[in-house]
Structures are given as C-alpha cells and as structure tokens.
XYZ file of C-alpha atoms in Angstrom:
583
model
C 20.860 11.608 -34.708
C 19.253 12.628 -31.339
C 19.358 16.132 -30.091
C 17.811 18.290 -27.366
C 18.082 21.506 -25.626
C 19.260 20.096 -22.202
C 18.237 16.405 -21.614
C 20.584 13.651 -22.650
C 18.532 11.297 -25.278
C 19.820 7.817 -25.156
C 18.861 5.067 -27.779
C 18.126 1.737 -26.094
C 18.399 -1.754 -27.552
C 14.704 -2.100 -28.271
C 14.744 1.048 -30.406
C 13.246 3.252 -27.770
C 14.675 6.499 -26.676
C 15.275 7.349 -22.994
C 15.596 10.895 -21.514
C 17.937 11.494 -18.652
C 19.733 14.491 -16.966
C 18.246 17.783 -16.360
C 14.903 19.085 -17.902
C 13.266 22.520 -18.404
C 9.729 23.980 -18.764
C 10.340 23.981 -22.547
C 12.180 21.011 -23.721
C 12.767 20.435 -27.503
C 13.679 17.116 -28.801
C 15.202 17.049 -32.417
C 15.365 13.589 -34.002
C 17.004 13.108 -37.477
C 16.581 10.031 -39.521
C 18.344 8.931 -42.793
C 15.746 7.336 -45.284
C 17.792 4.879 -47.538
C 15.125 4.808 -50.280
C 14.546 1.140 -50.202
C 11.203 1.282 -48.531
C 7.741 2.589 -49.713
C 6.692 6.253 -49.146
C 5.966 6.889 -45.440
C 2.271 7.645 -44.845
C 2.000 7.963 -41.087
C 4.152 7.962 -37.857
C 3.416 6.260 -34.557
C 4.797 7.719 -31.269
C 4.695 5.083 -28.302
C 5.070 6.447 -24.934
C 6.496 3.774 -22.680
C 6.654 3.380 -18.816
C 10.022 2.965 -17.239
C 10.677 2.114 -13.453
C 13.522 4.899 -13.653
C 10.955 7.561 -14.213
C 8.612 9.209 -11.564
C 5.529 7.052 -11.070
C 6.904 4.747 -13.715
C 6.675 7.369 -16.399
C 6.280 7.865 -19.219
C 6.714 11.482 -18.501
C 9.299 13.148 -16.249
C 7.065 15.597 -14.343
C 7.969 15.461 -10.461
C 8.006 18.669 -8.605
C 4.841 20.253 -10.100
C 1.939 18.622 -11.763
C 1.209 14.953 -11.742
C 4.319 12.701 -11.121
C 5.065 10.776 -14.329
C 3.129 13.040 -16.485
C 4.092 14.760 -19.804
C 2.719 17.408 -21.946
C 3.557 17.298 -25.760
C 2.735 20.698 -27.169
C 3.817 20.466 -30.855
C 5.239 18.022 -33.457
C 6.746 19.378 -36.670
C 8.398 17.377 -39.510
C 10.818 18.193 -42.317
C 12.013 16.199 -45.382
C 15.210 17.573 -46.872
C 14.630 20.912 -45.331
C 10.932 21.239 -46.447
C 7.872 21.074 -44.161
C 5.877 17.896 -44.214
C 2.239 18.586 -42.823
C -0.033 16.296 -40.922
C -3.747 16.087 -41.611
C -5.143 13.561 -39.157
C -4.236 12.260 -35.728
C -5.439 9.831 -33.131
C -4.465 8.573 -29.746
C -5.210 5.589 -27.502
C -5.927 7.813 -24.594
C -5.633 11.423 -23.659
C -6.287 13.712 -20.684
C -4.869 16.888 -19.445
C -3.939 17.115 -15.615
C -3.969 20.772 -14.858
C -6.169 23.483 -16.472
C -8.952 23.454 -18.884
C -8.930 22.103 -22.380
C -8.783 18.724 -24.195
C -5.985 16.296 -24.933
C -7.101 15.789 -28.758
C -4.333 14.266 -30.790
C -4.710 17.134 -33.366
C -3.491 19.535 -30.885
C 0.104 18.599 -31.469
C 0.319 20.258 -34.867
C -2.365 23.156 -34.378
C 0.381 25.781 -34.016
C -0.571 26.577 -30.612
C 1.888 25.796 -27.827
C -0.591 26.113 -24.969
C -2.518 23.042 -26.290
C -1.171 19.436 -26.446
C -1.438 15.816 -25.685
C -0.983 14.103 -22.294
C -2.141 10.842 -20.651
C -2.564 12.062 -17.270
C -4.164 9.623 -14.771
C -2.695 6.588 -16.371
C 0.921 6.798 -15.481
C 2.971 3.677 -15.708
C 1.201 2.558 -18.827
C 2.007 2.646 -22.538
C -0.059 4.709 -24.960
C 0.177 5.762 -28.702
C -0.183 8.859 -30.794
C -0.508 8.310 -34.590
C 0.171 11.211 -36.983
C -0.955 10.907 -40.720
C 0.889 12.860 -43.341
C -0.930 15.120 -45.674
C 1.106 13.637 -48.495
C 3.070 10.394 -48.456
C 6.833 11.164 -47.609
C 9.429 9.719 -49.882
C 11.404 7.223 -48.106
C 14.796 8.898 -49.049
C 16.822 11.727 -47.941
C 16.585 13.135 -44.505
C 13.552 13.169 -42.114
C 13.668 15.636 -39.115
C 10.995 15.531 -36.287
C 10.854 18.092 -33.629
C 8.882 17.496 -30.415
C 8.266 20.598 -28.159
C 7.269 20.036 -24.500
C 5.997 23.449 -23.081
C 4.207 23.673 -19.926
C 4.370 25.882 -16.698
C 6.101 23.002 -15.171
C 8.880 20.697 -16.564
C 6.958 17.756 -18.212
C 8.944 16.260 -21.151
C 8.745 12.584 -22.041
C 11.026 10.138 -20.391
C 10.859 7.134 -22.642
C 9.108 6.730 -26.057
C 9.721 4.983 -29.575
C 8.822 5.967 -33.065
C 7.834 3.880 -35.969
C 6.456 4.439 -39.466
C 4.067 2.854 -41.968
C 3.500 2.786 -45.670
C -0.255 1.678 -45.500
C -2.401 3.786 -47.673
C -5.273 5.886 -46.105
C -5.521 7.187 -42.472
C -4.015 5.019 -39.736
C -5.402 4.966 -36.142
C -3.812 4.559 -32.780
C -4.691 1.311 -31.044
C -5.304 0.471 -27.299
C -3.337 -2.772 -27.781
C 0.397 -2.844 -27.255
C 2.762 -2.837 -30.309
C 4.043 -6.231 -29.277
C 0.451 -7.873 -29.162
C -0.374 -6.062 -32.550
C 2.620 -7.808 -34.195
C 1.626 -11.031 -32.563
C -1.863 -10.970 -34.176
C -0.503 -10.311 -37.529
C 1.104 -13.818 -37.378
C -0.657 -17.295 -38.037
C -2.018 -18.288 -34.833
C -0.705 -21.868 -35.538
C 2.854 -20.402 -35.021
C 2.167 -19.082 -31.519
C 3.918 -20.569 -28.585
C 2.058 -21.489 -25.403
C 3.272 -18.176 -23.860
C 2.106 -16.134 -26.716
C -1.266 -17.827 -26.921
C -1.767 -17.090 -23.069
C -0.885 -13.484 -23.736
C -3.663 -13.168 -26.417
C -6.090 -14.957 -24.066
C -5.326 -12.689 -21.321
C -5.713 -9.499 -23.363
C -9.203 -10.782 -24.724
C -10.438 -11.470 -21.177
C -9.421 -8.110 -20.073
C -11.064 -6.230 -22.749
C -14.080 -8.190 -24.016
C -17.331 -6.324 -23.267
C -19.067 -9.740 -22.287
C -16.947 -9.909 -19.217
C -17.141 -6.274 -18.073
C -19.230 -7.074 -15.095
C -17.163 -9.926 -14.095
C -14.048 -7.808 -14.101
C -15.408 -5.029 -11.835
C -14.640 -6.764 -8.534
C -11.234 -7.795 -9.834
C -10.486 -4.105 -10.918
C -11.783 -3.017 -7.466
C -9.181 -5.369 -5.755
C -6.432 -4.203 -7.980
C -7.370 -0.502 -6.975
C -7.240 -1.241 -3.259
C -3.736 -2.852 -3.388
C -1.279 -0.791 -1.377
C 1.431 0.929 -3.170
C 4.989 0.005 -2.658
C 6.898 2.656 -0.498
C 9.411 4.557 -2.397
C 12.240 6.908 -1.538
C 14.466 9.370 -3.472
C 17.914 8.277 -4.198
C 20.842 9.882 -5.897
C 22.577 8.431 -9.069
C 25.854 9.383 -10.835
C 25.349 11.019 -14.089
C 26.823 9.593 -17.088
C 30.429 10.561 -17.929
C 29.372 12.118 -21.356
C 26.527 14.125 -19.792
C 27.930 16.177 -16.813
C 26.001 18.904 -15.346
C 27.805 22.260 -16.020
C 28.707 24.157 -12.905
C 29.475 27.817 -12.743
C 30.916 30.427 -10.288
C 28.059 32.878 -9.404
C 29.247 36.392 -9.361
C 28.702 37.797 -5.859
C 26.679 34.704 -4.943
C 23.738 35.663 -7.245
C 22.239 32.480 -8.848
C 21.459 34.358 -12.126
C 24.869 35.643 -12.580
C 26.817 32.813 -13.858
C 30.452 33.511 -14.857
C 33.230 31.097 -14.930
C 32.635 27.375 -15.531
C 34.163 25.108 -12.788
C 34.987 21.466 -12.889
C 35.119 18.706 -10.159
C 38.226 18.731 -8.219
C 39.776 17.641 -5.037
C 41.825 20.073 -2.606
C 45.445 19.899 -3.230
C 46.113 18.923 0.512
C 44.782 15.524 -0.503
C 47.534 15.053 -3.066
C 47.873 11.436 -2.121
C 45.167 10.435 -4.552
C 46.108 7.723 -7.084
C 47.601 8.979 -10.396
C 44.654 8.052 -12.674
C 41.948 8.375 -10.060
C 39.020 10.779 -11.065
C 39.036 13.996 -9.092
C 35.350 13.924 -7.896
C 33.515 13.360 -4.633
C 33.654 9.694 -4.909
C 37.296 9.809 -5.071
C 37.276 12.122 -2.074
C 35.091 9.734 -0.158
C 37.304 6.825 -0.952
C 40.347 8.820 0.231
C 38.640 9.701 3.485
C 38.229 6.086 4.420
C 41.499 4.859 2.970
C 44.703 4.044 4.918
C 46.083 7.497 3.811
C 43.670 9.077 6.156
C 43.637 8.023 9.902
C 41.149 10.579 11.259
C 37.835 8.870 10.134
C 38.565 5.800 12.496
C 39.703 8.186 15.278
C 36.588 10.454 15.055
C 34.294 7.431 14.839
C 35.871 5.692 17.865
C 35.977 8.899 19.855
C 32.226 9.238 19.228
C 31.277 5.740 20.138
C 33.480 6.432 23.456
C 31.568 9.608 24.007
C 28.229 7.850 23.647
C 29.104 5.070 26.135
C 31.144 6.978 28.737
C 29.501 10.458 28.407
C 32.783 12.218 27.364
C 35.295 11.152 24.710
C 38.966 10.545 24.722
C 39.136 13.833 23.007
C 36.905 16.599 24.260
C 35.678 17.628 20.840
C 33.661 15.428 18.657
C 35.111 16.354 15.273
C 37.881 18.807 15.693
C 41.168 16.754 15.693
C 43.398 19.489 14.670
C 46.607 20.911 16.126
C 44.801 23.726 17.990
C 42.276 21.232 19.774
C 42.840 19.630 23.113
C 45.062 16.512 22.818
C 43.449 13.148 23.749
C 43.761 11.809 27.253
C 44.722 8.548 26.118
C 46.345 8.740 22.665
C 47.670 5.236 22.417
C 44.231 3.898 23.374
C 42.641 6.093 20.802
C 44.995 4.929 18.034
C 44.564 1.191 19.027
C 40.853 1.345 19.046
C 40.817 3.180 15.591
C 43.048 0.385 13.973
C 41.054 -2.308 15.675
C 37.815 -0.755 14.189
C 39.199 -0.523 10.701
C 40.799 -3.973 10.756
C 37.550 -5.525 11.967
C 35.700 -4.216 8.989
C 34.381 -0.938 10.264
C 31.821 -2.757 12.441
C 30.148 -0.533 14.827
C 28.669 -3.497 16.722
C 32.105 -5.079 17.026
C 33.316 -1.697 18.392
C 30.638 -1.365 20.880
C 31.019 -4.868 22.196
C 34.818 -4.399 22.609
C 34.271 -1.183 24.698
C 31.509 -2.444 27.001
C 33.201 -5.657 27.743
C 36.386 -3.901 28.792
C 37.510 -3.784 32.401
C 37.401 0.188 32.031
C 33.790 0.296 31.207
C 32.756 -2.304 33.743
C 34.378 -0.506 36.815
C 32.010 0.810 39.424
C 30.860 4.321 38.843
C 30.787 5.260 42.600
C 32.493 8.259 43.566
C 34.856 8.548 46.371
C 36.295 11.602 47.959
C 39.739 10.535 46.820
C 38.584 10.155 43.196
C 36.745 13.487 43.381
C 39.949 15.224 44.196
C 42.195 13.408 41.612
C 39.833 13.029 38.767
C 36.631 15.010 39.152
C 35.446 14.564 35.482
C 36.731 11.057 35.045
C 39.246 12.001 32.393
C 41.699 9.313 33.732
C 38.888 6.754 33.634
C 39.432 5.717 37.178
C 35.779 4.816 37.472
C 32.942 3.519 35.304
C 30.750 6.002 33.302
C 27.883 7.874 35.069
C 25.802 9.868 32.703
C 22.207 10.730 32.229
C 20.803 8.809 29.358
C 19.460 10.575 26.097
C 15.974 11.806 25.753
C 14.566 9.054 23.702
C 16.065 6.419 25.917
C 14.306 7.876 28.940
C 10.959 7.379 27.312
C 11.840 3.778 26.226
C 13.088 2.911 29.648
C 9.669 4.140 31.160
C 7.768 2.249 28.544
C 9.727 -0.963 29.234
C 9.389 -0.654 33.031
C 5.701 -0.063 32.740
C 5.075 -2.936 30.474
C 3.751 -0.923 27.661
C 6.808 -0.960 25.139
C 5.731 -2.142 21.658
C 8.837 -4.013 20.181
C 7.223 -3.868 16.571
C 9.675 -2.990 13.839
C 9.358 -0.661 10.885
C 6.313 1.211 9.732
C 5.344 4.978 9.562
C 6.019 7.404 12.361
C 3.644 7.585 15.426
C 2.372 10.279 17.647
C 2.961 9.723 21.427
C 0.790 11.845 23.735
C 1.967 15.448 24.337
C 0.269 18.638 24.936
C -1.709 19.958 21.784
C -0.274 23.470 22.240
C 3.200 22.186 21.186
C 2.318 22.134 17.591
C -0.705 24.485 17.556
C 1.620 27.624 17.028
C 3.904 25.791 14.700
C 4.056 26.621 10.940
C 1.016 25.035 9.222
C -0.915 24.809 12.474
C -0.341 20.993 12.659
C -2.601 19.064 14.737
C -1.139 16.381 16.981
C -3.481 13.459 17.353
C -2.075 10.927 19.726
C -1.789 7.415 18.303
C -4.007 4.809 19.645
C -3.257 1.097 20.431
C 0.141 -0.409 19.980
C 1.423 2.601 18.063
C 1.025 4.765 21.054
C 3.751 2.874 22.738
C 6.269 2.300 19.938
C 9.940 2.851 20.566
C 11.101 6.563 20.519
C 12.840 5.998 17.241
C 9.555 6.018 15.468
C 8.212 9.333 16.958
C 7.084 11.808 14.309
C 9.502 14.764 14.052
C 8.342 18.195 13.067
C 11.308 20.463 12.663
C 9.452 23.805 13.846
C 7.755 21.909 16.724
C 10.108 19.232 18.165
C 8.478 16.548 20.585
C 8.207 18.341 23.912
C 9.469 15.698 26.243
C 12.677 15.002 24.093
C 13.485 18.632 23.652
C 13.346 19.186 27.508
C 16.016 16.389 27.890
C 18.318 18.087 25.367
C 17.375 16.306 22.261
C 18.120 18.387 19.043
C 15.499 20.133 17.191
C 16.513 18.879 13.712
C 17.252 22.516 12.607
C 21.051 21.590 12.503
C 23.244 18.609 12.174
C 25.082 18.229 15.462
C 27.677 15.625 16.443
C 27.278 16.132 20.172
C 24.292 16.812 22.360
C 24.139 19.031 25.337
C 23.581 17.386 28.776
C 21.857 19.651 31.215
C 19.918 19.005 34.420
C 17.142 21.483 35.087
C 14.038 21.453 37.397
C 11.782 21.306 34.098
C 13.006 17.762 33.620
C 11.866 16.651 37.056
C 8.505 18.420 36.456
C 8.129 16.632 33.136
C 8.627 13.245 34.652
C 6.238 14.049 37.486
C 3.414 15.611 35.618
C 3.742 14.885 31.761
C 0.588 12.961 30.758
C 2.717 10.540 28.771
C 4.652 9.497 31.985
C 1.636 9.470 34.162
C 0.028 7.001 31.749
C 3.090 4.692 32.223
C 3.056 5.183 35.993
C -0.690 4.034 36.094
C 0.076 0.945 33.941
C 2.922 -0.232 36.287
C 0.642 0.615 39.367
C -2.018 -1.709 37.950
C 0.468 -4.548 37.356
C 1.768 -4.139 41.051
C -1.854 -4.207 42.476
C -2.762 -7.376 40.394
C -0.013 -9.459 41.997
C -1.751 -11.309 44.745
C -1.256 -12.367 47.214
C 1.335 -9.514 47.806
C 2.431 -7.522 50.671
C 3.168 -3.776 50.517
C 6.892 -4.518 50.704
C 6.599 -7.005 47.749
C 4.754 -4.466 45.668
C 7.126 -1.584 46.442
C 10.042 -3.899 45.636
C 8.447 -4.863 42.234
C 8.004 -1.199 41.312
C 11.392 -0.349 42.245
C 13.045 -3.211 40.506
C 11.151 -2.407 37.279
C 12.697 1.087 37.117
C 16.125 0.560 38.699
C 16.791 -3.146 37.804
C 17.941 -3.792 41.306
C 16.112 -4.434 44.635
C 15.881 -1.521 47.142
C 18.019 -1.423 50.277
C 16.411 -1.572 53.688
C 16.590 2.118 53.951
C 15.181 2.808 50.482
C 12.211 0.283 51.196
C 11.581 1.994 54.475
C 11.299 5.409 52.920
C 8.990 4.219 50.245
C 6.669 2.637 52.644
C 6.707 5.844 54.758
C 5.848 7.726 51.562
C 3.046 5.392 50.890
C 1.439 5.854 54.425
C 1.724 9.612 53.993
C -0.223 9.482 50.629
C -2.812 7.123 52.112
C -3.424 9.766 54.873
C -3.855 12.568 52.148
C -6.412 10.341 50.287
C -8.205 9.548 53.314
C -8.487 13.326 54.279
C -9.702 13.996 50.577
C -6.606 15.998 49.797
C -6.237 13.767 46.722
C -8.851 12.509 44.326
C -8.149 8.901 43.136
C -10.300 9.526 40.065
C -7.968 12.386 38.920
C -4.627 10.366 39.833
C -5.776 7.214 38.062
C -7.791 9.011 35.363
C -10.655 6.656 36.021
C -13.852 7.501 38.049
C -13.804 3.920 39.517
C -10.245 4.137 40.813
C -9.746 2.967 44.410
C -7.383 4.829 46.811
C -5.221 1.669 46.911
C -4.523 1.929 43.261
C -3.948 5.670 43.534
C -1.357 5.141 46.193
C 0.763 2.906 43.982
C 0.392 5.409 41.084
C 2.002 8.018 43.216
C 4.758 5.664 44.252
C 5.427 4.615 40.670
C 5.483 8.174 39.872
C 8.140 9.011 42.464
C 10.471 6.174 41.785
C 10.154 7.104 38.109
C 11.463 10.448 38.959
C 14.591 9.207 40.882
C 17.921 10.324 39.394
C 19.001 6.732 39.195
C 16.158 5.788 36.989
C 17.438 8.032 34.095
C 21.148 7.647 34.809
C 23.556 5.056 33.225
C 25.874 3.964 36.088
C-alpha cells in the first residue's frame, strides 16, 4: 500500500515507485508491506534512488524551483512491525552530499530523530545510488511492515523514483557503488553470461579499476565538455485518479479557500458530445470543430490584415453582434471554409490570398479612388502599408548584403544604444553580437520586456508586456531620424556603399542605380536618378569644403571622400518611404 500527504505514488513494472503530481516542503511517504512468513527474518533494507527522464535534471529527486534541480533531501526513515517500532543501528550509502547549507550527508542522519539532518546525493543528479539500513534486531518475515519516509527542507525536495528491497543476510550489510542489476549478474556463474552481459561487466571494470585511473582522465574530461541537450518546460495532463483540487478563494485571497470547484464548460457551449469530458481539452476541440465557425473567420481575417494592412472586419477578435460587420461577408466565409477544408494550413491560405487578382492590383491611388474609397475598404486597389518593425531591419540587412540566413540557435544582440537597457530592471548590459550573429534575422533578437529593442519599438513593435492581436501603425519623425542616424542602420549603409564602390568599372549612374535597386527592387526613373546625382554633387561639395568628415561618416580613418558620398546616398535611399512600404 502506497500513501503520501500529497504526491501520487505509482508502482511501476520493475518494482520501483514513481512520484507524480504536486509536492510540498514536507512530504511524507508511507509504505505498507504484507509479510507472508515464508521467508527468513529481514536484517536490512536497501533504498535505491533511480534516475528518470521525466524528473528535473533526470532525477532522482523532484527539486526544481529552489535548490539544485533533480535533488532530494531524505530527513527521516522510521519502521514499524505490527504497530511496534523497529530500530535501525547502522547505515551506509554509495554517495552522499548536501547541496545547500552546512552539515554532512551521513547515512545515519535518516534515523537520528533530527529533521534538519538527512541524506542527499547533490551533484550527481541523473545517477542511481543506494542507502542501506540495518535493523537492530532481525524483523520477522510475517505481519505488517510500515515504512515512513520524511522529506523536509526549506524547499520542496522529495524523491521522484525509488525502489526498496530486503535481505536476510546476517551481520551488517553495506551499500555498493555498482548497480543492483550488475550485482545480481555477478552472483551468477560467469559461464552462463551472454555476450551482452559479459560486455557489461567488462565495461564496469574498465571504468572503476584503479590501474586505469590515469587513462580515464582525458576521457572523463571529454565527457564533461560535451554540451548538454537543450530542454524546455512542457505541460502534461495529470492522471484521472489524481486531479488537482481547485477551490473558490474567498474575496480573491489565495489563503482563504472555500468551495471546491470542478472543471466545466460554459453552458453556452451546450453542443458538446454527450459523453465528452467537460475540461479544457474538450473546450479546445469544440473551438476548432464544425460547431464553431468563428476560429476560421478570425484566423482568415488576421491573415488578411497582415497582408492588406486592414482586415475584412475592422476588429481582430471581436466578431460579436455589436462589432462592425465585415465589408465582404461572403468572401470572409468562403475563405474560412477553404482554410478549414485545406487542413488549417496557413501557408496554403497565404498563397491563396497573395496569388489572387485582388492582392495583385496596383496600389497606386487616383483622385477618383481617393474620393470613393479612401481607406480601400472596397478593395479597389492593392495594399499599401508600412511593413512591421522586424521586417524593416531584415529588408535593410538583405539590401546591404549583410543578412545571415542561419537558422536556429540562441538569441542575438544587434547594435543599439547602451542607454536603452542601462536603466532597465537588473541593469542589464547590452553587448552587441559579433560576426555573423550581428546580422541574424530579427526573429532572433533578444527580447527584454522592461527594455524592448529600441529600433523595433520606434516602429510600433509590441513591448511584450501584453498579448496583442493587432499592432498600431504610426508614422512619426522619430522613425525617419532612426533610419538616418541609428548606428545599426548606418552600418548597413556603409556596407552597401562599399559594394557599390567595388563595382568597377562603373559610372556614377550605374552605382546610383545599383543602390536604388537594392532597396526598392526597381530601377529609378530618369527624374529619380537625376535627383540622386544632384544630391551626390551637393555632398561632394560639402566634403570638399570640409563641412563633412569622411572618417566620421564611414567610421574609418582611412575612408575616402568618394566612399563617404556613396554612404550618404545609401543612407538617403534607405530613408525613402517606398523602401519601408509594401505596395
């Protein structure tokens, strides 16, 4: 019989016990065994603590939020036989160490009557260890044996997986470093070993024999240098027989628990199947079922908004009776049905919209269209909208030839003023990344909620403090000043200017056209090229009169006036409205 104060103890097929569910800072495991009287008196107990990939750091403990992940702290072990105490006199362990605080991890601590002392195997998480407890007097192998394990610490640290076994060998028994499986193998005649078993014994010998200690050092060093696999937290459904109790908190105070409540689904969703459980999974299934048409409509509308700048409905999530009706209800319904029928594929939906005649219309505004449909609600022209903040940076990186297409990996730190994070919580230092990481796609930019990336925030990117379905879209002088003067964008302008100058032989017209096409993906008109060349001449005159310093413009003491001119041209073209506008 397995009991505990809160965790759910589960007996596994190999005889081990697994703890799941919630834990506390004082967990008590009560294990009751029926002794049938057919065996010899029990002289000692062995507790095996076992690793398990379901536990933090592989276990064997369940410590996670405080203390060392995967750690445990066994404070006390007591035993009773038919209601009478059974004393322990000697104990041993294969390994012991305390992670936090002073004191030792001696095996005898678990029956010294002091809850502040105990046994732990901190520092060797993910490994199996043993604790052996010898009885003062042999325990008769009949009646009822009760064992109580107390895990008491200033943080929750009970065992996650363990196994118990007993022996009738006379005299004190000691814990062993080798695994129980290997120990059982060594008790057999070696002639009966299989090739796999013989290889297991040989590997163990090579790993523990003192004669090979020096030879093992470089191998151990390589093992320690191996990078750890990245992990992430996930959610898992609790077992049906071990639900977490939920209560109504009186006046919202978390210590004032009153009425116990059970999972349920609002009565408005009464179209649930008769035998379907009333939990969040059932609700989620209802949301994407044929009985609810809203998910397809909302998803399609948001995709339309992302591509056209405004949706078929003005709102992003409010499709109620008090919201504005859609401008094209039949189109919205058709797209929603098509979206569901094609397997909820966002890629298929995007392809359907961008290949339509509506999307591929010219975005040019005429006086007539301006009078009839100033906000393009009737879709008489193609979309024209400023692209999002992250896209602006990616466009500039691609145009300048600096964009890294590397996929995956940790977040990176593009250049930005150090003052952005200096006043944020924790006084975080922003050290710009070097090499390829400096030019990774904006998707990989490190995000700090209390200090959002400066250039993104200026172009209406969210701060991360709230979950939003729709971004604002503003046009401010600060945006133009950022494209003109932010060091991150100036670095891109310098890179493109160098590429333009390196094209030889090349005329000024060819270099101007090269820069223009890199940003706007089209050649300049005669009028536009004429204005660029006029701007180039005016900047040459300023450099010649020492009004501008090439070293400052190019951030290079050896920079020439010619290179500085093209940096200024790239900087100006970068700041054109058309460069950051989808049209």
